[in-house]
């Protein structure tokens, strides 16, 4: 809205500067915002914010160290976003390409509830490389320690302070600074989080059903059986457990119904997560009170499982998960001391260590998941950005190409460029024949006076505005502009589609051009006018040569139309008899007498006519008697202001739709893609059902080489779990000699493997082979998986080793206690309690088994199949031990407590928890691997899009270089200059015109040569040979300007790098090129059995270079030096290279042989002394050669050339 309030005058003032913009205006960088932690209030406030347009960069606040790839940065600007050419025969379709599906839909609105939650932390995910699967990127990667550790201020001293800073960095949620991007991220992973929550709630529901069933069964057994010594306390505990389980079942049922709804959003998932955390705490307390001192570790088992599942499966912030884990751990320790009556320091300390390690493992699970998900989101967004950028560049490229070439020619050339080159005898010619067309030539009379009153910038601007008006008129009158030749404009009506009223269109076009120049004459107060000539016939249209493509037409009728313009009168439309026949009686004409003003018309007895001005617009209101409003409307239309439209892009016409903000376009596309995508469909499409490996072996082989940046973190976490298990075993279990001997190699192995992985990360000198092997582990996913699997298996074996001594400890009961008379031996049990720790052994064993399972689950690099094998094997091993010794443990309880515990609840509640925990870890492993693999697919696709973008960029530059000079194309591609017209004052430019004057004799239109097409084919070969010479390094100073008919125009010294004011290399290069053209034409004559003769003219001097024609850009040069060079060609001799005296002075000093022709008369210049260049230099002249004063000015003070008045642009051919 604000943009529309700007004044009209300011808009018109800037419009002309924006015509040649190839890209959007560079946005101002945003000020860096200081980091401030966001609290809970801010968090919930942010959920109510309305989405705003994306104007901020995709950054997060407060940096963590994360190595980025330089190639990625170029992709996202650059995106990239991406490049293989975008015009391949078989284009790649993105998984996210849903524009066609949503093309007719309105832009969706973003729910404010999708804004991310939590505190803010900045990272550099945006700069991550999209193609880091190659080993070559190893030097650009960093380890996990570098990822999670930020630079510590110099004032920070002490290990505790450093640890606190580290924890603060890790626990802060990584939230995008931009709210809309954060909302898209939450929406991106909403379905995945919803699926994870659905699995978790379903599992908890089944778990509570198991608790309810077992407790109900025990309640019935205790109440009706005499075998058990029931008590009111036990029944009350069962009732509490049953009630709690029933309430949780109801809650989980409601939550499951809510989370299964398709209209779920992120806020609901967060609220549901908090409800689940409350049920965790409730169940933990309930189970602890139920087991009390009899089985105090049962509550500990549930606390361990619920704590880790909070980190692994709940879509909440790491800070929230850590807080919940601390609360549950603290609650459990309190329950152990007060309810479980556990007073042994070793046992309490072991429980504390286990809970601490579980929380650390949870952090090491949640943190990599958060990093991986945000990284995957940004890579997916980069993929979409690259695709949209390719689309924009493709559209831009096509608009630019179509602005120079008609569609039917451009599409054919585009397909040939994008395809594979074919070996052919001749270069392909892009020429078509069209009958019944009208050709219009128009020349600006008095342009010399106009150019004398303008600066270089004003001249280019006036020409650009004037030709833009002519282009609009041409489009209105169904005429196709062909080319601009200085101040000459010519177009054709009836191309590319035939029209029965082509003659009327051409005449109306000519009349409107005269009216348009009349308005310029009145505004500028300069005597300028238009001379228009029209002829009707047939033409051959197309493109010749290999460089600087310009659409052109050839035929005898084109030559006649050109002569009709030369023989016309200013302010009048000059037509031939053929055109008049097509007009019928719609216009009043008078005799033109063109033969009196043009020798060609006279020699060919061409009868010409002039349109009488008051009679045109047959059937319409005469011009003089139109209303005032009609006149104003017509004038505004002619001047190009009829709809208030202005060109703002090079090659972009006025009808082009206004481009969207790239950020908004990417976000809109991503939002639609997120709504349309299906994770299950992508998983089915790319991965196998059970193994989850890719169906495409090529993708699988690439995935194997994909490096997991968090590998060191996984091994660090497993090391923590290993040390936890080792400490608990030393404090709780008794080891026999066999267990100790088996533990030594396992412990050594578990110590060595992490160190081997850390070698690459630690900045120390190691053996080269060890360092290479460490890098190999990081690079190869299969090798890393083998080591991860080995670590997990070894940790589990270490857990089970103390069980070898368990039979001896329990044997003390079997040998001294008799089931028939256990009361007699009660004192034996009391005396052996300190030696027989079977009360805690199995429960502690289960805790350690679960810790080993967590150590396995932490390895997100490990495939789910291996995880499933380890988890099921660990559960089976424990159940075997547990079932084997259940009777002995029950016997111990019968003798010690003179009772038997219920056979289901207290004995098998830990089994129920274990089974649920294993299922949850298996589901987590499946989801983790599927996510990683789909992330890799997106990443691989992003890489391909980036490569496509790069190839397309190179292709676009190649295409652009065939239309504009490279330095001009760079000017428009430079974001700093994209809103400016290109114009430049060049002080010392060497201009060459080379023509084949006898080609017109060779060109005949006969049925045998396809009406002249074969003649043009030979001309195409000649021009192509001339173009190929420019690819040689010695001619790098030379730029082809254009080729018109059989005339070839080139210039050197147009840029600062190619203008050598000291040694004049650009002038000598042009001389060598002219000599080479003459030799090349001799070769063509030898092979084609023709006798073509070349005539070349060269001059040096100041020129104005610029691009004119916003809708159809064309690079050209103007100035007196250009006119003189053209005269050197037109007044020269065949097989001769005629140069001016200024060129002579430069070439003579370089040893070139030149002969003086003498003084000749040059139209518009009077008498001039010229020279002929005879050949290549034989020897360099002495530097004391007499130099012409003008040439001396070039050397001593090139700034003086700015004062040279530009001459008129005369006829160049």
PDB file of C-alpha atoms in Angstrom, residues 876-1032:
ATOM      1  CA  UNK A 876      15.170 -61.577  24.913  1.00  0.00           C
ATOM      2  CA  UNK A 877      18.380 -61.956  26.912  1.00  0.00           C
ATOM      3  CA  UNK A 878      16.975 -60.148  29.887  1.00  0.00           C
ATOM      4  CA  UNK A 879      13.681 -62.045  29.767  1.00  0.00           C
ATOM      5  CA  UNK A 880      15.616 -65.315  29.685  1.00  0.00           C
ATOM      6  CA  UNK A 881      17.523 -64.321  32.806  1.00  0.00           C
ATOM      7  CA  UNK A 882      14.413 -62.948  34.475  1.00  0.00           C
ATOM      8  CA  UNK A 883      12.247 -66.007  33.824  1.00  0.00           C
ATOM      9  CA  UNK A 884      15.030 -68.373  34.807  1.00  0.00           C
ATOM     10  CA  UNK A 885      15.432 -66.872  38.267  1.00  0.00           C
ATOM     11  CA  UNK A 886      11.842 -65.793  38.973  1.00  0.00           C
ATOM     12  CA  UNK A 887      11.085 -68.880  41.088  1.00  0.00           C
ATOM     13  CA  UNK A 888      14.244 -68.439  43.165  1.00  0.00           C
ATOM     14  CA  UNK A 889      13.433 -64.779  43.776  1.00  0.00           C
ATOM     15  CA  UNK A 890       9.877 -65.694  44.766  1.00  0.00           C
ATOM     16  CA  UNK A 891      11.268 -68.352  47.095  1.00  0.00           C
ATOM     17  CA  UNK A 892      13.484 -65.729  48.699  1.00  0.00           C
ATOM     18  CA  UNK A 893      10.523 -63.449  49.254  1.00  0.00           C
ATOM     19  CA  UNK A 894       8.427 -66.323  50.628  1.00  0.00           C
ATOM     20  CA  UNK A 895      11.079 -67.142  53.186  1.00  0.00           C
ATOM     21  CA  UNK A 896      12.084 -63.607  54.082  1.00  0.00           C
ATOM     22  CA  UNK A 897       8.662 -61.972  54.130  1.00  0.00           C
ATOM     23  CA  UNK A 898       6.665 -65.130  54.852  1.00  0.00           C
ATOM     24  CA  UNK A 899       4.529 -64.246  51.802  1.00  0.00           C
ATOM     25  CA  UNK A 900       4.424 -64.493  48.031  1.00  0.00           C
ATOM     26  CA  UNK A 901       3.860 -61.451  45.885  1.00  0.00           C
ATOM     27  CA  UNK A 902       1.179 -61.455  43.250  1.00  0.00           C
ATOM     28  CA  UNK A 903       2.337 -63.280  40.146  1.00  0.00           C
ATOM     29  CA  UNK A 904       1.456 -60.565  37.682  1.00  0.00           C
ATOM     30  CA  UNK A 905       1.620 -56.937  38.751  1.00  0.00           C
ATOM     31  CA  UNK A 906       4.703 -56.595  40.924  1.00  0.00           C
ATOM     32  CA  UNK A 907       6.670 -59.279  39.113  1.00  0.00           C
ATOM     33  CA  UNK A 908       5.803 -58.435  35.529  1.00  0.00           C
ATOM     34  CA  UNK A 909       5.144 -54.699  35.575  1.00  0.00           C
ATOM     35  CA  UNK A 910       8.787 -54.162  34.721  1.00  0.00           C
ATOM     36  CA  UNK A 911       8.385 -56.595  31.810  1.00  0.00           C
ATOM     37  CA  UNK A 912       5.421 -54.584  30.539  1.00  0.00           C
ATOM     38  CA  UNK A 913       7.466 -51.400  30.772  1.00  0.00           C
ATOM     39  CA  UNK A 914      10.405 -53.062  29.016  1.00  0.00           C
ATOM     40  CA  UNK A 915       8.286 -54.329  26.133  1.00  0.00           C
ATOM     41  CA  UNK A 916       6.709 -50.916  25.663  1.00  0.00           C
ATOM     42  CA  UNK A 917      10.099 -49.237  25.847  1.00  0.00           C
ATOM     43  CA  UNK A 918      11.586 -51.568  23.219  1.00  0.00           C
ATOM     44  CA  UNK A 919       8.636 -51.007  20.874  1.00  0.00           C
ATOM     45  CA  UNK A 920       9.002 -47.244  21.300  1.00  0.00           C
ATOM     46  CA  UNK A 921      12.723 -47.395  20.515  1.00  0.00           C
ATOM     47  CA  UNK A 922      12.069 -49.538  17.421  1.00  0.00           C
ATOM     48  CA  UNK A 923       9.492 -47.039  16.176  1.00  0.00           C
ATOM     49  CA  UNK A 924      11.888 -44.210  16.944  1.00  0.00           C
ATOM     50  CA  UNK A 925      14.642 -45.962  15.006  1.00  0.00           C
ATOM     51  CA  UNK A 926      12.351 -46.526  12.021  1.00  0.00           C
ATOM     52  CA  UNK A 927      11.236 -42.910  12.010  1.00  0.00           C
ATOM     53  CA  UNK A 928      14.776 -41.623  12.464  1.00  0.00           C
ATOM     54  CA  UNK A 929      16.163 -43.601   9.557  1.00  0.00           C
ATOM     55  CA  UNK A 930      13.209 -42.763   7.334  1.00  0.00           C
ATOM     56  CA  UNK A 931      13.665 -39.090   8.170  1.00  0.00           C
ATOM     57  CA  UNK A 932      17.375 -39.227   7.461  1.00  0.00           C
ATOM     58  CA  UNK A 933      16.830 -40.973   4.158  1.00  0.00           C
ATOM     59  CA  UNK A 934      14.108 -38.591   3.035  1.00  0.00           C
ATOM     60  CA  UNK A 935      16.305 -35.717   4.131  1.00  0.00           C
ATOM     61  CA  UNK A 936      19.016 -37.163   1.951  1.00  0.00           C
ATOM     62  CA  UNK A 937      16.609 -37.392  -0.977  1.00  0.00           C
ATOM     63  CA  UNK A 938      15.730 -33.736  -0.494  1.00  0.00           C
ATOM     64  CA  UNK A 939      19.384 -32.887  -0.097  1.00  0.00           C
ATOM     65  CA  UNK A 940      20.305 -34.813  -3.232  1.00  0.00           C
ATOM     66  CA  UNK A 941      17.546 -33.110  -5.109  1.00  0.00           C
ATOM     67  CA  UNK A 942      18.715 -29.741  -3.801  1.00  0.00           C
ATOM     68  CA  UNK A 943      22.193 -30.544  -5.072  1.00  0.00           C
ATOM     69  CA  UNK A 944      20.831 -31.400  -8.499  1.00  0.00           C
ATOM     70  CA  UNK A 945      18.775 -28.234  -8.523  1.00  0.00           C
ATOM     71  CA  UNK A 946      21.847 -26.235  -7.571  1.00  0.00           C
ATOM     72  CA  UNK A 947      23.856 -27.848 -10.364  1.00  0.00           C
ATOM     73  CA  UNK A 948      21.013 -27.226 -12.799  1.00  0.00           C
ATOM     74  CA  UNK A 949      20.956 -23.614 -11.701  1.00  0.00           C
ATOM     75  CA  UNK A 950      24.686 -23.273 -12.261  1.00  0.00           C
ATOM     76  CA  UNK A 951      24.464 -24.873 -15.696  1.00  0.00           C
ATOM     77  CA  UNK A 952      21.506 -22.700 -16.576  1.00  0.00           C
ATOM     78  CA  UNK A 953      23.386 -19.640 -15.407  1.00  0.00           C
ATOM     79  CA  UNK A 954      26.272 -20.557 -17.679  1.00  0.00           C
ATOM     80  CA  UNK A 955      23.822 -21.292 -20.469  1.00  0.00           C
ATOM     81  CA  UNK A 956      22.067 -17.960 -19.920  1.00  0.00           C
ATOM     82  CA  UNK A 957      25.367 -16.127 -19.998  1.00  0.00           C
ATOM     83  CA  UNK A 958      26.302 -17.897 -23.201  1.00  0.00           C
ATOM     84  CA  UNK A 959      22.963 -17.016 -24.687  1.00  0.00           C
ATOM     85  CA  UNK A 960      23.235 -13.443 -23.461  1.00  0.00           C
ATOM     86  CA  UNK A 961      26.748 -13.163 -24.857  1.00  0.00           C
ATOM     87  CA  UNK A 962      25.318 -14.056 -28.268  1.00  0.00           C
ATOM     88  CA  UNK A 963      22.995 -11.075 -27.999  1.00  0.00           C
ATOM     89  CA  UNK A 964      24.998  -8.495 -26.047  1.00  0.00           C
ATOM     90  CA  UNK A 965      28.735  -8.040 -25.486  1.00  0.00           C
ATOM     91  CA  UNK A 966      30.002  -9.726 -22.336  1.00  0.00           C
ATOM     92  CA  UNK A 967      30.844  -6.478 -20.572  1.00  0.00           C
ATOM     93  CA  UNK A 968      27.359  -5.148 -21.315  1.00  0.00           C
ATOM     94  CA  UNK A 969      25.749  -8.354 -20.098  1.00  0.00           C
ATOM     95  CA  UNK A 970      27.825  -8.132 -16.917  1.00  0.00           C
ATOM     96  CA  UNK A 971      26.572  -4.597 -16.458  1.00  0.00           C
ATOM     97  CA  UNK A 972      22.952  -5.736 -16.459  1.00  0.00           C
ATOM     98  CA  UNK A 973      23.644  -8.818 -14.370  1.00  0.00           C
ATOM     99  CA  UNK A 974      25.341  -6.657 -11.756  1.00  0.00           C
ATOM    100  CA  UNK A 975      22.768  -5.863  -9.107  1.00  0.00           C
ATOM    101  CA  UNK A 976      24.285  -2.441  -8.578  1.00  0.00           C
ATOM    102  CA  UNK A 977      23.614  -1.367 -12.153  1.00  0.00           C
ATOM    103  CA  UNK A 978      20.497  -3.264 -13.088  1.00  0.00           C
ATOM    104  CA  UNK A 979      18.255  -0.209 -12.974  1.00  0.00           C
ATOM    105  CA  UNK A 980      20.402   1.942 -15.235  1.00  0.00           C
ATOM    106  CA  UNK A 981      20.492   2.322 -18.984  1.00  0.00           C
ATOM    107  CA  UNK A 982      23.776   1.225 -20.433  1.00  0.00           C
ATOM    108  CA  UNK A 983      25.677   4.012 -22.100  1.00  0.00           C
ATOM    109  CA  UNK A 984      29.373   4.657 -22.203  1.00  0.00           C
ATOM    110  CA  UNK A 985      31.700   7.190 -23.736  1.00  0.00           C
ATOM    111  CA  UNK A 986      34.567   5.272 -25.314  1.00  0.00           C
ATOM    112  CA  UNK A 987      37.572   7.450 -26.145  1.00  0.00           C
ATOM    113  CA  UNK A 988      39.594   5.361 -28.557  1.00  0.00           C
ATOM    114  CA  UNK A 989      37.628   2.696 -30.384  1.00  0.00           C
ATOM    115  CA  UNK A 990      38.727   1.031 -33.575  1.00  0.00           C
ATOM    116  CA  UNK A 991      35.760   0.407 -35.885  1.00  0.00           C
ATOM    117  CA  UNK A 992      35.743  -1.890 -38.898  1.00  0.00           C
ATOM    118  CA  UNK A 993      33.183  -2.345 -41.655  1.00  0.00           C
ATOM    119  CA  UNK A 994      33.691  -5.283 -43.993  1.00  0.00           C
ATOM    120  CA  UNK A 995      31.323  -5.857 -46.901  1.00  0.00           C
ATOM    121  CA  UNK A 996      31.066  -8.164 -49.847  1.00  0.00           C
ATOM    122  CA  UNK A 997      29.811  -5.777 -52.560  1.00  0.00           C
ATOM    123  CA  UNK A 998      29.393  -8.414 -55.253  1.00  0.00           C
ATOM    124  CA  UNK A 999      27.241 -10.684 -53.101  1.00  0.00           C
ATOM    125  CA  UNK A1000      24.180  -8.907 -54.477  1.00  0.00           C
ATOM    126  CA  UNK A1001      25.190 -10.189 -57.900  1.00  0.00           C
ATOM    127  CA  UNK A1002      25.462 -13.702 -56.522  1.00  0.00           C
ATOM    128  CA  UNK A1003      22.090 -13.511 -54.768  1.00  0.00           C
ATOM    129  CA  UNK A1004      19.294 -14.524 -57.099  1.00  0.00           C
ATOM    130  CA  UNK A1005      15.899 -15.875 -56.261  1.00  0.00           C
ATOM    131  CA  UNK A1006      15.294 -18.928 -58.413  1.00  0.00           C
ATOM    132  CA  UNK A1007      13.375 -22.098 -57.920  1.00  0.00           C
ATOM    133  CA  UNK A1008      16.606 -24.058 -58.250  1.00  0.00           C
ATOM    134  CA  UNK A1009      18.194 -22.397 -55.216  1.00  0.00           C
ATOM    135  CA  UNK A1010      15.048 -22.454 -53.105  1.00  0.00           C
ATOM    136  CA  UNK A1011      14.238 -18.858 -53.963  1.00  0.00           C
ATOM    137  CA  UNK A1012      17.605 -17.625 -52.678  1.00  0.00           C
ATOM    138  CA  UNK A1013      17.887 -19.706 -49.498  1.00  0.00           C
ATOM    139  CA  UNK A1014      20.982 -21.517 -50.755  1.00  0.00           C
ATOM    140  CA  UNK A1015      22.631 -18.180 -51.460  1.00  0.00           C
ATOM    141  CA  UNK A1016      21.934 -17.152 -47.890  1.00  0.00           C
ATOM    142  CA  UNK A1017      23.317 -20.482 -46.698  1.00  0.00           C
ATOM    143  CA  UNK A1018      26.668 -19.595 -48.242  1.00  0.00           C
ATOM    144  CA  UNK A1019      26.499 -16.126 -46.687  1.00  0.00           C
ATOM    145  CA  UNK A1020      25.833 -17.804 -43.348  1.00  0.00           C
ATOM    146  CA  UNK A1021      28.975 -19.894 -43.766  1.00  0.00           C
ATOM    147  CA  UNK A1022      31.026 -16.783 -44.524  1.00  0.00           C
ATOM    148  CA  UNK A1023      29.712 -14.883 -41.504  1.00  0.00           C
ATOM    149  CA  UNK A1024      30.127 -17.978 -39.302  1.00  0.00           C
ATOM    150  CA  UNK A1025      33.757 -18.227 -40.395  1.00  0.00           C
ATOM    151  CA  UNK A1026      34.239 -14.564 -39.510  1.00  0.00           C
ATOM    152  CA  UNK A1027      32.624 -15.203 -36.105  1.00  0.00           C
ATOM    153  CA  UNK A1028      34.797 -18.220 -35.385  1.00  0.00           C
ATOM    154  CA  UNK A1029      37.910 -16.127 -35.889  1.00  0.00           C
ATOM    155  CA  UNK A1030      36.867 -13.964 -32.955  1.00  0.00           C
ATOM    156  CA  UNK A1031      37.204 -16.939 -30.631  1.00  0.00           C
ATOM    157  CA  UNK A1032      40.982 -16.851 -31.120  1.00  0.00           C
TER     158      UNK A1032
END
